Short mmCIF file of C-alpha atoms in Angstrom, two decimals:
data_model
loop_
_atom_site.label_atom_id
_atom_site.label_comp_id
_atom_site.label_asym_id
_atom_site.label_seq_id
_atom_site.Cartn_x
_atom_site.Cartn_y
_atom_site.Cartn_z
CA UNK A 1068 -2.09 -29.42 -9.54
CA UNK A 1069 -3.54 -25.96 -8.64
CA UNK A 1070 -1.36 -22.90 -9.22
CA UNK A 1071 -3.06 -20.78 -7.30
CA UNK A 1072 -5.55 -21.95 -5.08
CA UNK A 1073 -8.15 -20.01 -2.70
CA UNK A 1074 -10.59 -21.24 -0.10
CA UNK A 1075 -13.50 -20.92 0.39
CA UNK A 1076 -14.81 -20.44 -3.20
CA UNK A 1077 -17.92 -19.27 -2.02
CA UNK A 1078 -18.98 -17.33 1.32
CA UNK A 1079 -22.13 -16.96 2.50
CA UNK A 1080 -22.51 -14.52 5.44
CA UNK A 1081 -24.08 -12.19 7.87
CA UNK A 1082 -23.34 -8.34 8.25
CA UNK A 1083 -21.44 -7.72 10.94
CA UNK A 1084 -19.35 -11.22 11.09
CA UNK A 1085 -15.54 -11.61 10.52
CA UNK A 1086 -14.01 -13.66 7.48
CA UNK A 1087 -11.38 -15.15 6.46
CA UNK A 1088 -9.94 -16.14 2.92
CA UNK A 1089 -7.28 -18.16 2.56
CA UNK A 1090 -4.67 -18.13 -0.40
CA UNK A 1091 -1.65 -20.15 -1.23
CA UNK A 1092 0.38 -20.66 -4.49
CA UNK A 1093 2.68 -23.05 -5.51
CA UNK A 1094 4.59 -21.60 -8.32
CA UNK A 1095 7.44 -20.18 -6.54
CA UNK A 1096 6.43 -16.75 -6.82
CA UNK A 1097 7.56 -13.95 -4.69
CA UNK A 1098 4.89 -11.26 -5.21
CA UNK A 1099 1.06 -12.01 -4.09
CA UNK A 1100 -2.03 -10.08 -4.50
CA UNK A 1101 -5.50 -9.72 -3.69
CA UNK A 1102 -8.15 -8.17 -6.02
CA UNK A 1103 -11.67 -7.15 -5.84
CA UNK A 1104 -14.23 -7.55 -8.58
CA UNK A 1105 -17.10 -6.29 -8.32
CA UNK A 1106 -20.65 -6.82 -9.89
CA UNK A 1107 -19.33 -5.14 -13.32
CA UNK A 1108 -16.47 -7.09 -12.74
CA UNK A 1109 -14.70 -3.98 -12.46
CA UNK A 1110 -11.61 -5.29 -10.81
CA UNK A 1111 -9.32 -2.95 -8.23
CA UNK A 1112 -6.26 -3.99 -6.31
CA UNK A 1113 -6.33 -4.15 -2.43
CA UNK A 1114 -2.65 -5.37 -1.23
CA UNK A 1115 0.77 -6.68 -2.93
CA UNK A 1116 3.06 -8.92 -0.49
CA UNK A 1117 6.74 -9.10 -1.71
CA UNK A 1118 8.41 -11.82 0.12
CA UNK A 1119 5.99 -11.61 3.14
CA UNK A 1120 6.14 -7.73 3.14
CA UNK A 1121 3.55 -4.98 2.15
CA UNK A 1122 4.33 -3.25 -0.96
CA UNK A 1123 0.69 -2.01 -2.37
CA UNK A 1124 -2.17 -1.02 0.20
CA UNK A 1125 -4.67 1.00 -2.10
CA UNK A 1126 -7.45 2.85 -0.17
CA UNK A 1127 -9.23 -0.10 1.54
CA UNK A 1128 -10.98 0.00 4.73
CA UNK A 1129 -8.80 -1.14 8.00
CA UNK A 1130 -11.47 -3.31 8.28
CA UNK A 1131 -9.54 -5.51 5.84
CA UNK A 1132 -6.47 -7.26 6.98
CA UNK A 1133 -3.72 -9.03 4.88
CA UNK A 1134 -1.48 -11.49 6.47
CA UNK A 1135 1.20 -13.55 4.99
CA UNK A 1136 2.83 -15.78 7.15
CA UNK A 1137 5.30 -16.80 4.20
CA UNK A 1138 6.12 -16.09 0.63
CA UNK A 1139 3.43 -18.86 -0.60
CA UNK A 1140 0.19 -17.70 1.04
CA UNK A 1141 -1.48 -14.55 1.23
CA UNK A 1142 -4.82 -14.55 3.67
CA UNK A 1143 -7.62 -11.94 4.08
CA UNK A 1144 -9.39 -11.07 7.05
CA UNK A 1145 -12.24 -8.87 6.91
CA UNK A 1146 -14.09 -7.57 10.04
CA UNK A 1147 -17.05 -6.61 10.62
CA UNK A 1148 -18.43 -7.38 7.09
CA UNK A 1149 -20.80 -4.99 5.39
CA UNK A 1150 -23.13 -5.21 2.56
CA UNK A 1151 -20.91 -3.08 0.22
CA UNK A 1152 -18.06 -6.15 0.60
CA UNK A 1153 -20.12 -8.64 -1.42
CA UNK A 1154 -17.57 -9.46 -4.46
CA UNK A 1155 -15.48 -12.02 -6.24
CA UNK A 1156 -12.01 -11.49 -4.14
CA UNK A 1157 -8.94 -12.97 -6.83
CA UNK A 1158 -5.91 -14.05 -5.13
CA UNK A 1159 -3.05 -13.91 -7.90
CA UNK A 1160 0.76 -14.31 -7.70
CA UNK A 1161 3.46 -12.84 -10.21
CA UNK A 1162 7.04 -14.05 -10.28
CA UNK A 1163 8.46 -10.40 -10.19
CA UNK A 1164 8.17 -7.52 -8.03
CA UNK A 1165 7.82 -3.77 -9.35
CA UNK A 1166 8.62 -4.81 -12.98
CA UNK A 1167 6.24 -4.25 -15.98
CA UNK A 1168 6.34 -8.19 -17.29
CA UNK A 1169 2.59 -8.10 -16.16
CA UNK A 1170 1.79 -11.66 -16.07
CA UNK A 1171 -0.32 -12.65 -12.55
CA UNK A 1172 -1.53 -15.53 -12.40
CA UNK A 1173 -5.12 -15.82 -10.77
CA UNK A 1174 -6.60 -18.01 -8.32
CA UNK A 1175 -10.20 -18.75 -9.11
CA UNK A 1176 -12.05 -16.61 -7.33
CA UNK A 1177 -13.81 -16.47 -3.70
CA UNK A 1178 -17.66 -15.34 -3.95
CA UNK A 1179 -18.28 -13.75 -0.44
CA UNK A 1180 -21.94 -12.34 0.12
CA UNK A 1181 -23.23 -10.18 2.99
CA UNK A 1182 -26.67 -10.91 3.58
CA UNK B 347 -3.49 11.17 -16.04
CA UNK B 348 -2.97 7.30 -17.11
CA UNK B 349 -6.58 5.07 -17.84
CA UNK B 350 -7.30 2.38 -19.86
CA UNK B 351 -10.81 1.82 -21.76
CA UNK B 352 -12.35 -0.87 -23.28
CA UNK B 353 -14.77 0.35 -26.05
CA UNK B 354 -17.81 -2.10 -26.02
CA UNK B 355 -19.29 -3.27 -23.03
CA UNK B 356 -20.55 -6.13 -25.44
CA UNK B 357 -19.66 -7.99 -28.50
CA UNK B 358 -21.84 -10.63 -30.15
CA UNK B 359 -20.17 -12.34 -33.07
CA UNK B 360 -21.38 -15.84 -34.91
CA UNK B 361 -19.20 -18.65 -34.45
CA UNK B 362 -16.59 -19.06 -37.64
CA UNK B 363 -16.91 -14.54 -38.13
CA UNK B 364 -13.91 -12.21 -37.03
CA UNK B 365 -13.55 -11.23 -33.73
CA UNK B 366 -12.52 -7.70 -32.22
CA UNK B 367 -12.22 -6.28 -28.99
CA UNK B 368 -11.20 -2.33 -28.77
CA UNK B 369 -8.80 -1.20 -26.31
CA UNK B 370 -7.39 2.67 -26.18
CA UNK B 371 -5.08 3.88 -23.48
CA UNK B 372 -3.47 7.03 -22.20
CA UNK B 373 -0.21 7.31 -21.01
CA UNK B 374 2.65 9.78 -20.38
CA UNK B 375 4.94 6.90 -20.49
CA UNK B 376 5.52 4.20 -22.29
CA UNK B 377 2.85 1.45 -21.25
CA UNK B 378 2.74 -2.64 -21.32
CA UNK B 379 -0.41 -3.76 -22.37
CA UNK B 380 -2.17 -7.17 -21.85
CA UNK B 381 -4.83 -9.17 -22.46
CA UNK B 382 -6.42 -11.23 -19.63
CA UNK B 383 -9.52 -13.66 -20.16
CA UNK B 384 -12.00 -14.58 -17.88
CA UNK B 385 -14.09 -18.07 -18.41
CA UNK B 386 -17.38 -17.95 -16.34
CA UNK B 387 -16.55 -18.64 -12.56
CA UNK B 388 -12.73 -18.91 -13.53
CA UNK B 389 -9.97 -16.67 -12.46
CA UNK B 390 -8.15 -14.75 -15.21
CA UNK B 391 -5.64 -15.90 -18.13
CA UNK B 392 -3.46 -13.97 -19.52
CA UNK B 393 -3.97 -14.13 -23.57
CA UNK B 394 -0.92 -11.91 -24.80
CA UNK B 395 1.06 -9.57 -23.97
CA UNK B 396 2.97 -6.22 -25.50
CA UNK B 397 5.95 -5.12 -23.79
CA UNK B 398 7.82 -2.52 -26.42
CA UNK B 399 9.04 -5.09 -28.98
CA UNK B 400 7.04 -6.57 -31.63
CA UNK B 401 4.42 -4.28 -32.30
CA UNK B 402 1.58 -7.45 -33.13
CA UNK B 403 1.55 -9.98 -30.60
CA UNK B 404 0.35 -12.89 -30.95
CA UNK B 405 -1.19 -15.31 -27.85
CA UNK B 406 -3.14 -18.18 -26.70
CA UNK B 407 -5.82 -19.91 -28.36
CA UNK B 408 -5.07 -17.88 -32.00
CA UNK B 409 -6.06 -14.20 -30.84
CA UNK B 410 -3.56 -11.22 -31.81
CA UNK B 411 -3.61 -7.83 -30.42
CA UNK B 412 -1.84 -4.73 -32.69
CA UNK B 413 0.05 -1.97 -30.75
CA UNK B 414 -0.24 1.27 -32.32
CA UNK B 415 1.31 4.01 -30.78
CA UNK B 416 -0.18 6.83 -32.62
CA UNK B 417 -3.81 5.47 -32.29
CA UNK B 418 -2.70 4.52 -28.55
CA UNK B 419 -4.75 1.71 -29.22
CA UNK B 420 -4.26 -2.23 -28.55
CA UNK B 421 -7.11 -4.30 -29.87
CA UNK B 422 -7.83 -8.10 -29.88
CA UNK B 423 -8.66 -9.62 -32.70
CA UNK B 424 -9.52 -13.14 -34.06
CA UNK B 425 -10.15 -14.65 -37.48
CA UNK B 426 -12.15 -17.06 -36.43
CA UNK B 427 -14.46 -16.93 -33.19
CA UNK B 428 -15.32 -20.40 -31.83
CA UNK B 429 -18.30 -21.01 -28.88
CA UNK B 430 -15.34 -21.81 -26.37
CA UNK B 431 -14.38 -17.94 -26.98
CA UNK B 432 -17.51 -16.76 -25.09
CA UNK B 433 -15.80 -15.16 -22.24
CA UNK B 434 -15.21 -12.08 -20.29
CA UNK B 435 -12.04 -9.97 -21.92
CA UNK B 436 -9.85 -7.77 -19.71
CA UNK B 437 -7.41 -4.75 -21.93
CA UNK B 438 -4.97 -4.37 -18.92
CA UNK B 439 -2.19 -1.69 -18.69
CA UNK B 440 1.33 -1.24 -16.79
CA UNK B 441 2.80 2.28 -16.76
CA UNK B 442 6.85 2.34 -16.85
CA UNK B 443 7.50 3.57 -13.58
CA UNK B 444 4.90 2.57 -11.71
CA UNK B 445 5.20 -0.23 -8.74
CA UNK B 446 3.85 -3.84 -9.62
CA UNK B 447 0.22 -2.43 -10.29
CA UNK B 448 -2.15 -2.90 -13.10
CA UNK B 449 -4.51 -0.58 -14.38
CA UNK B 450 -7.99 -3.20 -15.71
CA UNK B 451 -10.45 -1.95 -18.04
CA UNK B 452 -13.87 -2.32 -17.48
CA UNK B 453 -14.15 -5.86 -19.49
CA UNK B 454 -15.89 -6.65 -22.70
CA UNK B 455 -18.15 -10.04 -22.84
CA UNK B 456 -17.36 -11.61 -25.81
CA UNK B 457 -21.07 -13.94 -27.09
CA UNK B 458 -20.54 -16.34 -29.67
CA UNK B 459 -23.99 -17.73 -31.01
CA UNK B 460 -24.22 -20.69 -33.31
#
């Protein structure tokens, strides 16, 4: 049984298109996240949802679009797709909100590339 | 200003040798530190983790990881590497304070050759 689980795993697309990813965890978590790794697998945080609300929006294009319609799934919409979005995007979910414990636990990865 | 840095882009180690992975951090406050790994085309795991008790901390799959303030350092080590170590390793920091956010180092791949 899949904690956290993300579809599609891989994306193949062209410039200019709108995508979605989809995200859902069954762990009972309360605080979801979506992450961007890129080719160094440098990996940056794009949104935190606490209980269906925003908490963390880092400096990511409006062109990217969280939605959580409840506390078990987090999606991502992206319009408008460039090349620069190609990356892994990690859904991950943590049990507490604005604590220190740390511990996400990581879906395994969607592989979206712009052509 | 608080960053986290992972020393080696690279380790190769044999399979049976000691592994370690160098992690150094700097922080006006007092951080918790983590290891995550990352298995090819796998999301990541979190190895151990150091939240202001036992200095060594000990995780998943036999790795430790040493605290030392003074060094601000928090590297991984391993006795013994074994081939199903080869993996991607993630020295990841939370600053008291701070909302739910963690600061990732750049990664270090871990090869482990026969």
């Amino acid at each position: 049984d899949t904690a956290v689980s993300q579809t599609p795993k891989y994306l193949v697309t062209q410039m200019g298109n709108d995508k979605s990813i989809k995200c859902e965890q069954n762990l009972g978590h309360d605080t979801m996240y979506w992450y961007k790794q890129d080719s160094k697998k440098f990996l940056k945080i794009m949104f935190s949802y606490n209980n269906k609300e925003l908490i963390i929006n880092e400096t990511v294009p409006n062109r990217f679009s969280p939605k959580s319609p409840d506390k078990a799934h987090l999606n991502l919409h992206i319009n408008s797709l460039e090349l620069g979005d190609s990356a892994v995007y990690f859904c991950a979910s943590s049990q507490r909100r604005g604590t220190n414990t740390g511990e996400l636990f990581f879906g395994e990865g969607s592989r979206l590339t712009v052509l | 200003a608080q960053s986290v840095t992972q020393l080696d882009s690279h380790v190769s180690v044999s399979e049976g040798t000691p592994v370690l992975l160098r992690c150094n951090y700097s922080s006006s406050y007092s951080p918790s530190l983590f290891w995550y790994v990352q298995h090819p085309n796998k999301g990541l795991q979190l190895l151990l983790k150091y939240t202001s008790a036992a200095t060594l901390v000990k995780g998943i799959n036999g790795f430790e990881a040493e605290f030392k303030k003074s060094e601000t350092s928090f590297h991984l080590t391993k006795p013994s590497a074994h081939m199903s170590d080869a993996a991607e390793y993630f020295c990841v920091v939370s600053f008291t304070g701070t909302a739910s956010k963690l600061t990732f180092g750049t990664g270090t791949r871990l090869q482990v050759t026969l």
